[in-house]
Tab-separated table of C-alpha atoms and ligand atoms in Angstrom:
chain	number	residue	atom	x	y	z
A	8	UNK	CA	9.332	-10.852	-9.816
A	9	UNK	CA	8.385	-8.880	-6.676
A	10	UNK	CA	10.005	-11.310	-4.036
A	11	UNK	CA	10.555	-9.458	-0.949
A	12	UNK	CA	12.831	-10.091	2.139
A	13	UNK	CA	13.930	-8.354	5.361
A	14	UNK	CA	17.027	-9.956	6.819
A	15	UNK	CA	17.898	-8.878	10.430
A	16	UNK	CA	16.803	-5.581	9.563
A	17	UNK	CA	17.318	-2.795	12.369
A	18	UNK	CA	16.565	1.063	12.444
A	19	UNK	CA	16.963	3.701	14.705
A	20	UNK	CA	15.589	7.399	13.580
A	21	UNK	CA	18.416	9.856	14.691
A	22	UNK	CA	17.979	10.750	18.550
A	23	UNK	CA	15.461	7.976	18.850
A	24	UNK	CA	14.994	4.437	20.680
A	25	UNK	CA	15.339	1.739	17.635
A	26	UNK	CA	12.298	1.734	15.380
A	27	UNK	CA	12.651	-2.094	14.295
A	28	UNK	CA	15.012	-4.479	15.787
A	29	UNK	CA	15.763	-7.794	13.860
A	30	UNK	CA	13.475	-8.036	11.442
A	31	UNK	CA	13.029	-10.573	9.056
A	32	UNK	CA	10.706	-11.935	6.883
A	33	UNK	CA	10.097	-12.806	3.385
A	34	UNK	CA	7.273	-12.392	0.728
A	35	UNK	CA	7.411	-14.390	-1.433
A	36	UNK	CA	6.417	-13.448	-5.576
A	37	UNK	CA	2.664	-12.961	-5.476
A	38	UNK	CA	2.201	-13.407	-1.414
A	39	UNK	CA	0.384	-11.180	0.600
A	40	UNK	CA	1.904	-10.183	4.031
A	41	UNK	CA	0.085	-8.254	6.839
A	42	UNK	CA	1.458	-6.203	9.154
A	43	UNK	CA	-0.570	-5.543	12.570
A	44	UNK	CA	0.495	-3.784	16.002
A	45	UNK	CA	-0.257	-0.511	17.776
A	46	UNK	CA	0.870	2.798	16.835
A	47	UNK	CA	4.525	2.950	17.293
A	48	UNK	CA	5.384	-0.646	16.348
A	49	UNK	CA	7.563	0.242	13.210
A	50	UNK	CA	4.651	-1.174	10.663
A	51	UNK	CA	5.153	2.075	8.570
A	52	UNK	CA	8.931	1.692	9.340
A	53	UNK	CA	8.916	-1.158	7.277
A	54	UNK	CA	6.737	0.653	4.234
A	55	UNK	CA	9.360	3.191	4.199
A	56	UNK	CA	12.546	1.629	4.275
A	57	UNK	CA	11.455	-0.837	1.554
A	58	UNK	CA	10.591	2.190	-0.662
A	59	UNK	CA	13.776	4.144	0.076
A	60	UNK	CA	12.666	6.948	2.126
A	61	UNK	CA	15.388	5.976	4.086
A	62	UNK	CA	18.621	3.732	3.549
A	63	UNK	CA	19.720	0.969	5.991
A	64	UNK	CA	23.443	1.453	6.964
A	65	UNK	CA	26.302	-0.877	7.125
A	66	UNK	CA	25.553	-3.233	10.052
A	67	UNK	CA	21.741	-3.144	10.201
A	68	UNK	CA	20.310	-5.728	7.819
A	69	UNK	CA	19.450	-5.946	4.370
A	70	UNK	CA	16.827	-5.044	2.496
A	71	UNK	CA	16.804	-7.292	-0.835
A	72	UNK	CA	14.012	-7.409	-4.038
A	73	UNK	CA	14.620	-10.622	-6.495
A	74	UNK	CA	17.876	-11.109	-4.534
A	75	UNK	CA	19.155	-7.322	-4.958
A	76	UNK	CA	20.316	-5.185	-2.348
A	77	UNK	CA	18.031	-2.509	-2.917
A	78	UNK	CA	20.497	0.112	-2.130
A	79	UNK	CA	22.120	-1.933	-5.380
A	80	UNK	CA	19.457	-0.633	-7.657
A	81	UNK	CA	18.408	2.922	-8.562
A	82	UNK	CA	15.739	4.621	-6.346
A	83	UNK	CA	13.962	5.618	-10.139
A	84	UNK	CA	13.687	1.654	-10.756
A	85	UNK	CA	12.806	0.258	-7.096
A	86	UNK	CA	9.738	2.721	-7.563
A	87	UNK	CA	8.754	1.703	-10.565
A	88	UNK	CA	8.418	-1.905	-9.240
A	89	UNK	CA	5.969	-0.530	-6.309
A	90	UNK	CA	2.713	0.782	-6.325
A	91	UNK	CA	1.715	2.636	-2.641
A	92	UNK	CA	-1.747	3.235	-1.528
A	93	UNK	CA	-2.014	5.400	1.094
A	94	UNK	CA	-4.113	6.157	3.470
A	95	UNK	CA	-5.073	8.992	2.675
A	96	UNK	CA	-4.776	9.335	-0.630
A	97	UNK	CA	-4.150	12.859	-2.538
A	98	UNK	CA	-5.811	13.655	-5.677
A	99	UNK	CA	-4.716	16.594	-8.026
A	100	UNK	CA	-7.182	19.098	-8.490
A	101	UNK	CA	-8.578	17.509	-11.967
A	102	UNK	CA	-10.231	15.504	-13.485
A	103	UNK	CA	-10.733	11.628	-11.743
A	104	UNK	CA	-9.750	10.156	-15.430
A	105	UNK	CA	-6.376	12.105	-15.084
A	106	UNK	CA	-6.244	11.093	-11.584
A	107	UNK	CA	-6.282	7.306	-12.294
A	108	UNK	CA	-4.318	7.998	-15.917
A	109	UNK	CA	-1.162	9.441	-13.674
A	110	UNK	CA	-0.464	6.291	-13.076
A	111	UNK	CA	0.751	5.373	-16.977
A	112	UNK	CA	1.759	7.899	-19.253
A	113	UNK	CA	0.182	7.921	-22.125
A	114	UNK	CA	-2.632	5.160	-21.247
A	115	UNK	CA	-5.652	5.232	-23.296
A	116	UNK	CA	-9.233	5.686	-22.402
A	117	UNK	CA	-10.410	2.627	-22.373
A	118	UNK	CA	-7.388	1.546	-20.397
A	119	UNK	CA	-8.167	4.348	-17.082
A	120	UNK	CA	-11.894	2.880	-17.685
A	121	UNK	CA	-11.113	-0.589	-17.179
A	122	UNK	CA	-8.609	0.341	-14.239
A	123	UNK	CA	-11.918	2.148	-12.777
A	124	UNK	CA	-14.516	-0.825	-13.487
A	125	UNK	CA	-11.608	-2.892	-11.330
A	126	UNK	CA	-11.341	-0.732	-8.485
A	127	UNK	CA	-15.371	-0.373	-8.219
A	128	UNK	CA	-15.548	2.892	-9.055
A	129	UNK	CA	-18.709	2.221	-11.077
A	130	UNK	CA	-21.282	4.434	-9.159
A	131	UNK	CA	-21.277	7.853	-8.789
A	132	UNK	CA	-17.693	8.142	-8.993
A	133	UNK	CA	-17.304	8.139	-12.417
A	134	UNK	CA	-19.596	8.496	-15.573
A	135	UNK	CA	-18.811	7.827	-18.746
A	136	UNK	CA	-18.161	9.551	-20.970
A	137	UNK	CA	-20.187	12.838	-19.658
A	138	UNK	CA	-18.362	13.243	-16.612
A	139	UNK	CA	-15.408	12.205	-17.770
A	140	UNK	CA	-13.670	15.746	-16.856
A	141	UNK	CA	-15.398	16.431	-13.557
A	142	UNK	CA	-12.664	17.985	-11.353
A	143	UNK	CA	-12.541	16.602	-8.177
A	144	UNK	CA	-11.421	19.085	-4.903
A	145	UNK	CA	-12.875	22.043	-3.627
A	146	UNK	CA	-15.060	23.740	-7.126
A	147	UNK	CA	-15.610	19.867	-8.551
A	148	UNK	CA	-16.582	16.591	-6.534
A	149	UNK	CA	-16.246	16.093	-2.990
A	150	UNK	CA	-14.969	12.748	-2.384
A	151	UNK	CA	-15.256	10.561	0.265
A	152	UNK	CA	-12.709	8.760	2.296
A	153	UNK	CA	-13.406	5.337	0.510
A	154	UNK	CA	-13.611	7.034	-3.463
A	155	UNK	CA	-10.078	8.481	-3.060
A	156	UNK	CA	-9.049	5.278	-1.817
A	157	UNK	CA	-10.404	3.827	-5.212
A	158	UNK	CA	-8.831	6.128	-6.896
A	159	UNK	CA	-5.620	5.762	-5.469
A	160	UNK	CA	-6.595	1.793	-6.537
A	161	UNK	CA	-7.338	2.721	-10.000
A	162	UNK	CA	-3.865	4.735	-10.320
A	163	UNK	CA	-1.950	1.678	-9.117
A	164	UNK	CA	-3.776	-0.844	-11.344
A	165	UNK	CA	-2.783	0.996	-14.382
A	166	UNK	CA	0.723	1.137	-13.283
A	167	UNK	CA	0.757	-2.444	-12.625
A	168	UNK	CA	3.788	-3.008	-10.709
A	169	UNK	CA	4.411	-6.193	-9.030
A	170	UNK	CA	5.057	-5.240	-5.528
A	171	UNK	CA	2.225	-3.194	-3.526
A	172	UNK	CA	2.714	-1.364	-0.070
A	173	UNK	CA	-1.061	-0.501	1.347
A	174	UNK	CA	-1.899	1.267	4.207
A	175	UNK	CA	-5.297	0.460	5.183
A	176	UNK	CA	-7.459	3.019	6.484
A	177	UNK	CA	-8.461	2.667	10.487
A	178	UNK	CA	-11.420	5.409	9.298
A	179	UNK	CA	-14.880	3.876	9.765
A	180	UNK	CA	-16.369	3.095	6.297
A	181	UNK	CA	-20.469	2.457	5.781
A	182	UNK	CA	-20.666	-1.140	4.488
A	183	UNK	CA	-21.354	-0.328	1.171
A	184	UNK	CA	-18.084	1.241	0.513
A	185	UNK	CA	-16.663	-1.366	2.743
A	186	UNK	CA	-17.628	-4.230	0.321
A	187	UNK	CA	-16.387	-2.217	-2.671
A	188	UNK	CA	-12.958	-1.183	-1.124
A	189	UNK	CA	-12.771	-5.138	-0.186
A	190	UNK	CA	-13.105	-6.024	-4.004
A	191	UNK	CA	-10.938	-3.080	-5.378
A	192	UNK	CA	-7.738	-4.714	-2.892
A	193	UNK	CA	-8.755	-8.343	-4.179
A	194	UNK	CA	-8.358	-6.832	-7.670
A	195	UNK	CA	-5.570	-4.996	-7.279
A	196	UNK	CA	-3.667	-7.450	-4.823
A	197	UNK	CA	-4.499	-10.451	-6.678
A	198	UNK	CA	-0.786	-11.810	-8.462
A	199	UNK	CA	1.071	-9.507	-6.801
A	200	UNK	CA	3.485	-9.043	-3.728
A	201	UNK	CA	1.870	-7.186	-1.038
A	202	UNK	CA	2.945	-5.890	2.522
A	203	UNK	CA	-0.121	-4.098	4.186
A	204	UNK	CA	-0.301	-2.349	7.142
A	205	UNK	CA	-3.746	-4.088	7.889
A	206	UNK	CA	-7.091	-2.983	9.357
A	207	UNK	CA	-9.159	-4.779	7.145
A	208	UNK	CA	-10.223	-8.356	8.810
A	209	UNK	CA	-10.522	-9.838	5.164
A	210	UNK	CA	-7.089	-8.146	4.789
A	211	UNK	CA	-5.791	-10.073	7.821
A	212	UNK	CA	-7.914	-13.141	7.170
A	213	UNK	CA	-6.514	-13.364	3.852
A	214	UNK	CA	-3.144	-12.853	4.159
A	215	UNK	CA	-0.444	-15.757	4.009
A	216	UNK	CA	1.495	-14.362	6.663
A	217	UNK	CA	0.756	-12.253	9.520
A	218	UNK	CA	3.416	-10.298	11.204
A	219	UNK	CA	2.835	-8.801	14.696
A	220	UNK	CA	5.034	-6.693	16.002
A	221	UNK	CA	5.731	-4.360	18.966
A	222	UNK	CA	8.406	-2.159	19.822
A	223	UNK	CA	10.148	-2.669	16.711
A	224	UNK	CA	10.067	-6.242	16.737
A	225	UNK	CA	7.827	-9.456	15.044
A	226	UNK	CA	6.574	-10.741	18.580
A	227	UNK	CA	4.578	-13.078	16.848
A	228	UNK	CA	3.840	-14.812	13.348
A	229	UNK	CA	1.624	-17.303	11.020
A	230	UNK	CA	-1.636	-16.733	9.357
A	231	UNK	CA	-4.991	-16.197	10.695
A	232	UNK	CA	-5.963	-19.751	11.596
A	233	UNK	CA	-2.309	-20.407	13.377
A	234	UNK	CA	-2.560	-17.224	14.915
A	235	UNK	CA	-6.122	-17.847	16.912
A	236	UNK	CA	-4.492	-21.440	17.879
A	237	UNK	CA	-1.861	-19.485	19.158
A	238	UNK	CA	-3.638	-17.400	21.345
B	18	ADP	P1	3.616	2.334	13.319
B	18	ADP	O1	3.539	2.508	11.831
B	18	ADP	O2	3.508	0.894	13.729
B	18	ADP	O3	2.643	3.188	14.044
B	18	ADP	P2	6.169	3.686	13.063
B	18	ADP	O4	6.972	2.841	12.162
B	18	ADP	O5	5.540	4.910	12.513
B	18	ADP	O6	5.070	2.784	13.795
B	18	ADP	O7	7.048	4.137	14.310
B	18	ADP	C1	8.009	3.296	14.945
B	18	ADP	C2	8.773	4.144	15.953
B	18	ADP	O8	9.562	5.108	15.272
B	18	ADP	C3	7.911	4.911	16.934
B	18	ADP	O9	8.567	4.958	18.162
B	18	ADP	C4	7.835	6.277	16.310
B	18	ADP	O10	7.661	7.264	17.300
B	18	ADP	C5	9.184	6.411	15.648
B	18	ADP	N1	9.138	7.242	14.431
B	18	ADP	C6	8.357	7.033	13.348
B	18	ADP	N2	8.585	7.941	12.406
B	18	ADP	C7	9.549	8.762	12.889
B	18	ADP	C8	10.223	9.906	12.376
B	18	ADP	N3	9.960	10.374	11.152
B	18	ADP	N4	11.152	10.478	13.163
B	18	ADP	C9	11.440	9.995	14.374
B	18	ADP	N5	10.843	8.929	14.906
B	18	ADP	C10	9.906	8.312	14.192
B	19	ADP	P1	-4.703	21.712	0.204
B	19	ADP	O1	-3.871	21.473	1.428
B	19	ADP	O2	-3.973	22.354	-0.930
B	19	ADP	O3	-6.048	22.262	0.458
B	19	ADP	P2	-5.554	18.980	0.286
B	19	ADP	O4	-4.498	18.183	0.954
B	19	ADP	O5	-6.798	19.318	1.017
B	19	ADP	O6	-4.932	20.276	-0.388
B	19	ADP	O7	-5.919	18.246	-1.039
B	19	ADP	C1	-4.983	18.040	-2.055
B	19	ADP	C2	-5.734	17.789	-3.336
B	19	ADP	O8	-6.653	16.737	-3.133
B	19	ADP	C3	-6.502	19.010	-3.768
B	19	ADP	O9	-6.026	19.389	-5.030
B	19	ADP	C4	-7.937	18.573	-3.879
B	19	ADP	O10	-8.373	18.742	-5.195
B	19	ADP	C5	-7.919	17.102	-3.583
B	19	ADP	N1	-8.888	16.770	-2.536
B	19	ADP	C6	-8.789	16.969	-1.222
B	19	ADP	N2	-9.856	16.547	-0.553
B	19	ADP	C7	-10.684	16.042	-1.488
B	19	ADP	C8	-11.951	15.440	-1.459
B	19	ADP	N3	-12.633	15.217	-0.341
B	19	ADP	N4	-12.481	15.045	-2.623
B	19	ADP	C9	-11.810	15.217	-3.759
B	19	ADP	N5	-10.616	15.769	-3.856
B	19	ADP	C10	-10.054	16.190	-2.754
């Protein structure tokens, strides 16, 4: 589960030049796709209209998961197939274990631990057991950039869904955090559909298919090696 694919896919926000003009693509179940382009291009376009923020009409494309229309299945179930990382993430004002824990009802301890261990939130992030209610926001922890991120991480491994949408952050990170961002996306990318709105060179390096688009539109496409040939 978690195949993706965008066939002839074209949006226009009202009053607006079209946002994405025949698009297609596929991802297949467990393949990682990276979208790249300059601001305007219609990568977050894509993000959104694959989570339903807004519905294709009749005449511009489909949109199918597994072979369904999405506008076929309920919005409640599409989103429970797809985790998002943002980039920027928002935290609640609580604790970092009910932070990660919203994203399973009901998971256990030991679960929102392991989901931290796996998004390398082993440092000063997270203590067990003793800190295990620090709030985070403005009277608790001040978090950086990167630790939401790995929060946001931690939230979507527990939830486990087989499709991902991540959008990267184009923020400088120190190296450090960097390295353990790098391993938190392996973890949580690793057997699962992704479409990424890249920054990350490993991101890009590792992707099996790199979209680049401009104006709405794939201009070019392959993966990292066919790409430099390319150009
Ligand atoms: P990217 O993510 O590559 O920066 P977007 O998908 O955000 O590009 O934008 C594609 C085009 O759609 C741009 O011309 C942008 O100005 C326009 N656009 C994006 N979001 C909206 C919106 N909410 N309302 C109107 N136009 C939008
Ligand atoms: P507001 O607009 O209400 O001030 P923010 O968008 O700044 O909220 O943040 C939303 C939530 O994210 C807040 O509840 C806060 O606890 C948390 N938050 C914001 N920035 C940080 C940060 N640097 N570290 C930890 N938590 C943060």
């Amino acid at each position: 589960d978690g195949e993706i694919e965008f066939d002839n896919v074209n949006f226009t926000y009202e009053g607006r030049q079209p946002a994405l003009r025949g698009v297609s693509f596929r991802v297949p179940k467990g393949g990682s796709v990276a979208l790249v382009g300059e601001s305007g291009a219609g990568k977050s376009t894509i993000l959104r209209l694959l989570y339903r923020f807004y519905d294709l009409k009749e005449g511009e494309g489909r949109i199918l998961v597994d072979g369904q229309d999405i506008r076929d299945v309920t919005q409640a179930s599409l989103r429970k197939a797809i985790g998002v990382v943002p980039q920027d993430a928002v935290l609640f004002n609580a604790s970092i274990a009910y932070n990660i824990g919203y994203g399973k009802l009901g998971a256990s301890q030991d679960e929102v631990e392991e989901a931290a261990k796996a998004a390398q939130m082993h440092d000063r992030i997270i203590t067990f057991p003793e800190n295990y209610d620090t709030k985070v926001g403005e009277r608790g922890i001040r978090l950086s950039g990167g630790e939401k991120q790995r929060v946001a991480i931690a939230r979507t491994l527990l939830k486990n869904p087989p499709i991902l949408l991540l959008d990267e952050a184009t923020s400088a990170l120190d190296t450090s955090t960097e390295r353990d961002i790098q391993k938190a996306l392996q973890n949580l990318v690793r057997g699962r559909s992704s479409l990424s709105i890249a920054h990350r060179l490993s991101t890009i390096a590792n992707a099996d298919l790199i979209l680049v688009l401009k104006d709405g539109q794939i201009i070019e496409q392959g993966n990292h090696k066919q790409l430099l040939e390319l150009n």
